[in-house]
Amino acid sequence: MRSIASCYSEHAIKVSDSYCSGPSNQAYLSPNLAPSTPNTVTCIYKVKISSQKNLLITLTWCNNLMGQGLTINVSESLSSPSKFVSNSHQLRKNKGSKTFKSCNSEIEVFWDVSNAQYMNGPEPSTRFSVIVLVDSELCLLLGDMNEEVRQKKIQSEQQPAPKFSLVSRSEYFIGSTVYSTKAQFCDTGLAHDILIKCSGEEEGWRNPVLSVCIDQKKIFQVKRLRWNFRGNQIIFLDGLLVDVMWDLHDFLFKQTSGRAVFMFRTRNGLDSRLWLDEKSSSSLEQREKEKAEFSLLICACKSPD
């Protein structure tokens, strides 16, 4: 019997490697529409320490009046916004270390963004490092400038390389109607260029249109957004089913405070099944839970308020 996932994939929009890398027959972005730059990027990493406990490490990169800022939060689960803020720690300097308690563990953070280079937004792309230890165990290692700390912390204590995965990425934009980012939906997949454009056609904003492009190819388009302001579409990318969802109600119908929300979310095997055999359900469920899902959230506000 064919799996439900294979049935879904037949009707999903397929984004193959050859399709993405080939030249486009039509421009996917007008030259006079430049993508806006995110002012805040939040990344959530799932790590498993030697005690088999799972932790979520959240890094938030933002632009502020003093320049780039970095905030870290360590938790066992996603908490409420008020609790999340109270447990967050700001890393104010360009280079340094910080120690704090969280989840009944001692957290050590080493970071260096003093010579970091930025391409698009507040998150550095090269020449930076962020290292997180939980009870002296290396859990997160980011960047390309961490060799000195790697030598001190790994070789001296003979620690194995950390096991972590990016499970969520959120980007926040202000103004504009064109949003550009890059995302990798699984560890073995490619990093894809994603562009979302929300604009009018011949009749301008009387009949706005939503266009989603991946790797310079238009994947799908939604017309008559004033009627279709919420919706979803399934795409097949890197062997995965990915749900693309959008909510443009406030953005279209509120004059100043409206926001648009877009989400790309991968499905695990359990999401694609309608039933399970009793004998294999428990073991399969455990394997699927261990697989890291990924979601990309893009939130665009008309104004900073």
CSV table of C-alpha atoms in Angstrom, one decimal:
chain,number,residue,atom,x,y,z
A,1,MET,CA,0.0,0.0,0.0
A,2,ARG,CA,1.3,3.4,-0.9
A,3,SER,CA,2.1,5.8,2.0
A,4,ILE,CA,0.0,8.9,2.5
A,5,ALA,CA,3.2,11.0,2.1
A,6,SER,CA,3.7,9.8,-1.4
A,7,CYS,CA,0.1,10.6,-2.3
A,8,TYR,CA,0.5,14.1,-0.9
A,9,SER,CA,3.7,14.6,-2.8
A,10,GLU,CA,1.9,14.0,-6.1
A,11,HIS,CA,-0.4,16.9,-5.6
A,12,ALA,CA,2.2,19.2,-3.9
A,13,ILE,CA,4.2,21.7,-5.9
A,14,LYS,CA,7.6,20.1,-6.5
A,15,VAL,CA,10.8,22.1,-6.2
A,16,SER,CA,13.5,20.0,-7.6
A,17,ASP,CA,17.2,20.8,-7.7
A,18,SER,CA,17.3,21.1,-11.5
A,19,TYR,CA,14.2,23.2,-11.4
A,20,CYS,CA,15.7,25.6,-8.8
A,21,SER,CA,19.1,25.8,-10.4
A,22,GLY,CA,18.0,26.4,-14.0
A,23,PRO,CA,17.6,29.8,-15.5
A,24,SER,CA,14.2,31.5,-15.2
A,25,ASN,CA,12.3,32.4,-18.3
A,26,GLN,CA,10.8,35.4,-16.6
A,27,ALA,CA,12.1,37.8,-14.0
A,28,TYR,CA,11.0,36.9,-10.5
A,29,LEU,CA,11.5,40.4,-9.1
A,30,SER,CA,11.2,43.8,-10.7
A,31,PRO,CA,14.4,45.8,-10.5
A,32,ASN,CA,12.7,48.6,-8.7
A,33,LEU,CA,11.4,46.4,-5.9
A,34,ALA,CA,14.3,45.8,-3.5
A,35,PRO,CA,13.7,43.3,-0.7
A,36,SER,CA,13.6,44.8,2.8
A,37,THR,CA,16.0,43.9,5.5
A,38,PRO,CA,14.9,42.2,8.8
A,39,ASN,CA,15.6,44.1,11.9
A,40,THR,CA,15.3,41.0,14.2
A,41,VAL,CA,16.2,37.4,13.7
A,42,THR,CA,15.4,34.6,16.2
A,43,CYS,CA,16.9,31.1,15.9
A,44,ILE,CA,15.9,28.2,18.2
A,45,TYR,CA,18.3,25.3,18.4
A,46,LYS,CA,17.4,21.9,19.9
A,47,VAL,CA,20.3,20.2,21.7
A,48,LYS,CA,20.6,16.9,23.6
A,49,ILE,CA,23.1,16.7,26.5
A,50,SER,CA,24.7,13.6,27.8
A,51,SER,CA,21.9,13.1,30.4
A,52,GLN,CA,19.6,12.6,27.4
A,53,LYS,CA,17.7,15.8,28.4
A,54,ASN,CA,16.6,18.0,25.5
A,55,LEU,CA,17.1,21.8,25.7
A,56,LEU,CA,16.1,24.7,23.5
A,57,ILE,CA,18.7,27.4,23.0
A,58,THR,CA,17.2,30.6,21.6
A,59,LEU,CA,19.4,33.3,20.1
A,60,THR,CA,17.9,36.6,19.1
A,61,TRP,CA,19.9,39.0,16.9
A,62,CYS,CA,18.5,42.5,16.5
A,63,ASN,CA,19.4,46.0,15.4
A,64,ASN,CA,19.1,48.7,18.0
A,65,LEU,CA,20.3,52.3,18.6
A,66,MET,CA,23.6,51.0,19.9
A,67,GLY,CA,24.2,48.7,16.9
A,68,GLN,CA,23.7,45.0,16.7
A,69,GLY,CA,22.4,43.2,19.8
A,70,LEU,CA,22.3,39.5,21.0
A,71,THR,CA,20.1,37.8,23.5
A,72,ILE,CA,20.1,34.2,24.7
A,73,ASN,CA,17.5,32.0,26.4
A,74,VAL,CA,17.9,28.4,27.5
A,75,SER,CA,14.8,26.4,28.4
A,76,GLU,CA,13.3,22.9,28.3
A,77,SER,CA,10.2,24.0,26.3
A,78,LEU,CA,8.7,27.0,24.6
A,79,SER,CA,7.4,29.2,27.4
A,80,SER,CA,5.0,32.1,27.5
A,81,PRO,CA,6.4,35.5,26.2
A,82,SER,CA,6.5,37.0,29.8
A,83,LYS,CA,8.5,34.1,31.2
A,84,PHE,CA,10.7,34.0,28.1
A,85,VAL,CA,11.7,37.6,28.5
A,86,SER,CA,12.4,37.2,32.3
A,87,ASN,CA,14.7,34.2,31.5
A,88,SER,CA,16.5,35.9,28.7
A,89,HIS,CA,20.0,37.4,29.0
A,90,GLN,CA,21.4,40.2,26.9
A,91,LEU,CA,25.0,39.9,25.7
A,92,ARG,CA,25.8,43.6,25.4
A,93,LYS,CA,29.5,43.6,24.5
A,94,ASN,CA,31.0,42.6,21.2
A,95,LYS,CA,33.1,40.0,22.8
A,96,GLY,CA,32.9,38.3,26.1
A,97,SER,CA,31.6,35.5,28.3
A,98,LYS,CA,28.6,35.1,30.6
A,99,THR,CA,27.5,32.5,33.1
A,100,PHE,CA,24.0,32.0,34.4
A,101,LYS,CA,21.6,29.3,35.8
A,102,SER,CA,18.8,27.8,33.8
A,103,CYS,CA,17.0,24.4,33.8
A,104,ASN,CA,18.9,23.4,37.0
A,105,SER,CA,22.1,23.7,35.0
A,106,GLU,CA,25.0,26.1,34.7
A,107,ILE,CA,25.1,27.8,31.4
A,108,GLU,CA,28.3,29.3,30.0
A,109,VAL,CA,28.3,31.5,26.9
A,110,PHE,CA,31.3,32.7,24.9
A,111,TRP,CA,30.8,35.0,22.0
A,112,ASP,CA,32.8,37.2,19.7
A,113,VAL,CA,31.2,39.5,17.1
A,114,SER,CA,33.9,42.2,17.2
A,115,ASN,CA,34.9,41.6,13.6
A,116,ALA,CA,31.7,40.1,12.3
A,117,GLN,CA,30.5,40.7,8.8
A,118,TYR,CA,26.8,41.1,8.0
A,119,MET,CA,25.1,40.5,4.6
A,120,ASN,CA,21.4,40.9,5.2
A,121,GLY,CA,20.1,41.9,8.6
A,122,PRO,CA,21.4,41.7,12.2
A,123,GLU,CA,22.6,38.1,12.1
A,124,PRO,CA,26.4,37.9,11.3
A,125,SER,CA,27.4,35.8,8.3
A,126,THR,CA,31.1,35.4,8.8
A,127,ARG,CA,34.0,36.2,11.2
A,128,PHE,CA,32.0,35.5,14.4
A,129,SER,CA,31.5,32.8,17.1
A,130,VAL,CA,28.9,31.8,19.6
A,131,ILE,CA,29.6,28.9,22.0
A,132,VAL,CA,27.3,27.5,24.7
A,133,LEU,CA,28.2,25.0,27.4
A,134,VAL,CA,25.7,23.3,29.7
A,135,ASP,CA,27.3,22.0,32.9
A,136,SER,CA,30.7,22.3,31.1
A,137,GLU,CA,29.4,20.2,28.2
A,138,LEU,CA,29.7,21.7,24.8
A,139,CYS,CA,26.1,22.0,23.3
A,140,LEU,CA,26.2,24.8,20.6
A,141,LEU,CA,28.9,25.9,18.3
A,142,LEU,CA,28.2,28.6,15.7
A,143,GLY,CA,30.4,30.7,13.5
A,144,ASP,CA,33.8,30.4,11.9
A,145,MET,CA,36.0,32.2,14.5
A,146,ASN,CA,35.9,29.7,17.3
A,147,GLU,CA,39.1,27.7,16.8
A,148,GLU,CA,40.8,29.1,19.9
A,149,VAL,CA,37.9,28.3,22.2
A,150,ARG,CA,37.4,25.0,20.4
A,151,GLN,CA,41.0,24.0,21.3
A,152,LYS,CA,40.6,25.0,24.9
A,153,LYS,CA,37.2,23.5,25.5
A,154,ILE,CA,37.2,20.4,23.4
A,155,GLN,CA,40.7,19.1,23.1
A,156,SER,CA,41.6,19.7,26.7
A,157,GLU,CA,38.5,17.9,28.0
A,158,GLN,CA,38.2,15.4,25.1
A,159,GLN,CA,34.6,16.4,24.4
A,160,PRO,CA,32.8,15.1,21.4
A,161,ALA,CA,31.4,17.5,18.8
A,162,PRO,CA,28.0,19.0,19.9
A,163,LYS,CA,24.8,17.6,18.5
A,164,PHE,CA,22.3,20.3,17.8
A,165,SER,CA,19.8,21.3,15.1
A,166,LEU,CA,18.0,24.4,14.1
A,167,VAL,CA,14.3,23.8,14.6
A,168,SER,CA,12.9,27.3,14.2
A,169,ARG,CA,13.9,30.6,12.6
A,170,SER,CA,11.8,33.8,12.8
A,171,GLU,CA,12.5,37.1,10.9
A,172,TYR,CA,10.8,40.4,11.6
A,173,PHE,CA,10.5,43.1,8.9
A,174,ILE,CA,9.2,46.7,9.0
A,175,GLY,CA,7.7,48.3,6.0
A,176,SER,CA,8.1,47.3,2.3
A,177,THR,CA,6.2,44.4,0.7
A,178,VAL,CA,9.1,42.3,-0.5
A,179,TYR,CA,10.8,40.0,1.9
A,180,SER,CA,13.9,37.9,1.1
A,181,THR,CA,15.7,35.3,3.2
A,182,LYS,CA,17.5,32.0,3.0
A,183,ALA,CA,16.6,28.7,4.7
A,184,GLN,CA,17.8,25.1,4.9
A,185,PHE,CA,14.8,22.8,5.7
A,186,CYS,CA,16.8,19.7,6.7
A,187,ASP,CA,20.4,18.8,7.6
A,188,THR,CA,21.0,17.0,4.3
A,189,GLY,CA,19.2,19.6,2.1
A,190,LEU,CA,20.4,22.7,0.3
A,191,ALA,CA,20.1,26.3,1.5
A,192,HIS,CA,17.4,27.9,-0.5
A,193,ASP,CA,16.8,31.5,-1.4
A,194,ILE,CA,13.2,32.5,-0.6
A,195,LEU,CA,11.5,35.6,-1.8
A,196,ILE,CA,7.9,36.7,-0.9
A,197,LYS,CA,6.3,39.5,-2.8
A,198,CYS,CA,3.0,41.1,-1.9
A,199,SER,CA,2.0,43.7,-4.4
A,200,GLY,CA,-0.6,44.9,-6.8
A,201,GLU,CA,-0.8,44.1,-10.5
A,202,GLU,CA,-2.4,46.3,-13.1
A,203,GLU,CA,-5.0,47.7,-10.7
A,204,GLY,CA,-2.5,48.3,-7.9
A,205,TRP,CA,-3.6,47.5,-4.3
A,206,ARG,CA,-7.2,47.2,-5.4
A,207,ASN,CA,-6.3,43.6,-6.3
A,208,PRO,CA,-3.1,42.6,-4.5
A,209,VAL,CA,-1.2,39.4,-5.4
A,210,LEU,CA,1.0,37.2,-3.3
A,211,SER,CA,4.0,35.6,-5.1
A,212,VAL,CA,6.3,33.0,-3.5
A,213,CYS,CA,9.7,32.3,-5.2
A,214,ILE,CA,12.3,29.8,-4.3
A,215,ASP,CA,15.8,29.9,-5.9
A,216,GLN,CA,14.7,32.6,-8.4
A,217,LYS,CA,11.7,30.6,-9.6
A,218,LYS,CA,8.1,31.5,-8.9
A,219,ILE,CA,6.6,28.6,-7.1
A,220,PHE,CA,3.0,29.7,-6.7
A,221,GLN,CA,0.9,32.9,-6.8
A,222,VAL,CA,-2.3,33.9,-5.0
A,223,LYS,CA,-4.6,36.4,-6.6
A,224,ARG,CA,-7.6,38.3,-5.1
A,225,LEU,CA,-5.9,38.5,-1.7
A,226,ARG,CA,-8.8,40.5,-0.3
A,227,TRP,CA,-10.7,37.3,-0.5
A,228,ASN,CA,-7.8,34.9,0.0
A,229,PHE,CA,-6.0,36.7,2.8
A,230,ARG,CA,-5.5,33.4,4.7
A,231,GLY,CA,-4.5,30.1,3.1
A,232,ASN,CA,-1.9,27.4,2.7
A,233,GLN,CA,-0.1,25.5,0.0
A,234,ILE,CA,1.9,22.3,0.1
A,235,ILE,CA,5.3,22.2,-1.7
A,236,PHE,CA,7.7,19.2,-2.1
A,237,LEU,CA,11.2,20.3,-1.3
A,238,ASP,CA,14.4,18.2,-0.7
A,239,GLY,CA,12.2,15.1,-0.3
A,240,LEU,CA,10.1,16.8,2.3
A,241,LEU,CA,6.5,18.0,2.4
A,242,VAL,CA,6.5,21.7,3.4
A,243,ASP,CA,3.4,23.6,4.4
A,244,VAL,CA,3.4,27.2,3.3
A,245,MET,CA,0.9,29.3,5.2
A,246,TRP,CA,0.0,33.0,5.1
A,247,ASP,CA,-2.2,35.4,7.0
A,248,LEU,CA,-2.6,38.9,5.5
A,249,HIS,CA,-5.8,40.0,7.0
A,250,ASP,CA,-4.4,42.8,9.3
A,251,PHE,CA,-1.9,43.8,6.7
A,252,LEU,CA,-4.6,44.4,4.1
A,253,PHE,CA,-7.4,45.8,6.3
A,254,LYS,CA,-5.6,47.8,9.0
A,255,GLN,CA,-4.2,51.1,7.9
A,256,THR,CA,-1.1,51.5,10.1
A,257,SER,CA,-0.7,48.7,12.6
A,258,GLY,CA,-1.3,45.8,10.2
A,259,ARG,CA,1.1,42.9,9.9
A,260,ALA,CA,1.6,40.0,7.5
A,261,VAL,CA,2.6,36.5,8.7
A,262,PHE,CA,4.1,33.8,6.5
A,263,MET,CA,5.2,30.3,7.7
A,264,PHE,CA,7.1,27.5,6.1
A,265,ARG,CA,6.9,24.3,8.2
A,266,THR,CA,8.2,20.8,7.4
A,267,ARG,CA,6.1,17.7,8.1
A,268,ASN,CA,7.5,14.7,9.9
A,269,GLY,CA,6.3,11.2,9.0
A,270,LEU,CA,3.5,11.2,11.5
A,271,ASP,CA,2.0,14.3,10.0
A,272,SER,CA,1.6,12.5,6.7
A,273,ARG,CA,0.0,9.4,8.1
A,274,LEU,CA,-3.7,8.7,8.7
A,275,TRP,CA,-3.2,5.5,10.6
A,276,LEU,CA,-0.5,3.3,12.2
A,277,ASP,CA,-0.1,-0.4,12.8
A,278,GLU,CA,-0.4,-1.2,16.5
A,279,LYS,CA,2.8,-3.2,16.6
A,280,SER,CA,4.9,-0.5,15.0
A,281,SER,CA,3.2,2.7,16.2
A,282,SER,CA,5.2,3.1,19.4
A,283,SER,CA,8.6,2.6,17.8
A,284,LEU,CA,7.8,4.6,14.8
A,285,GLU,CA,6.4,7.4,16.9
A,286,GLN,CA,9.6,7.5,18.9
A,287,ARG,CA,11.8,7.7,15.8
A,288,GLU,CA,9.7,10.4,14.3
A,289,LYS,CA,9.8,12.4,17.5
A,290,GLU,CA,13.6,12.3,17.3
A,291,LYS,CA,13.6,13.8,13.8
A,292,ALA,CA,14.0,17.5,14.0
A,293,GLU,CA,11.3,19.5,12.3
A,294,PHE,CA,11.9,23.0,11.0
A,295,SER,CA,9.7,26.1,10.7
A,296,LEU,CA,10.5,29.5,9.2
A,297,LEU,CA,8.3,32.4,10.3
A,298,ILE,CA,8.3,35.7,8.5
A,299,CYS,CA,6.5,38.6,10.2
A,300,ALA,CA,6.2,41.9,8.4
A,301,CYS,CA,4.8,45.1,10.1
A,302,LYS,CA,3.7,48.2,8.4
A,303,SER,CA,5.2,50.4,11.1
A,304,PRO,CA,7.4,49.9,14.2
A,305,ASP,CA,4.4,50.4,16.6
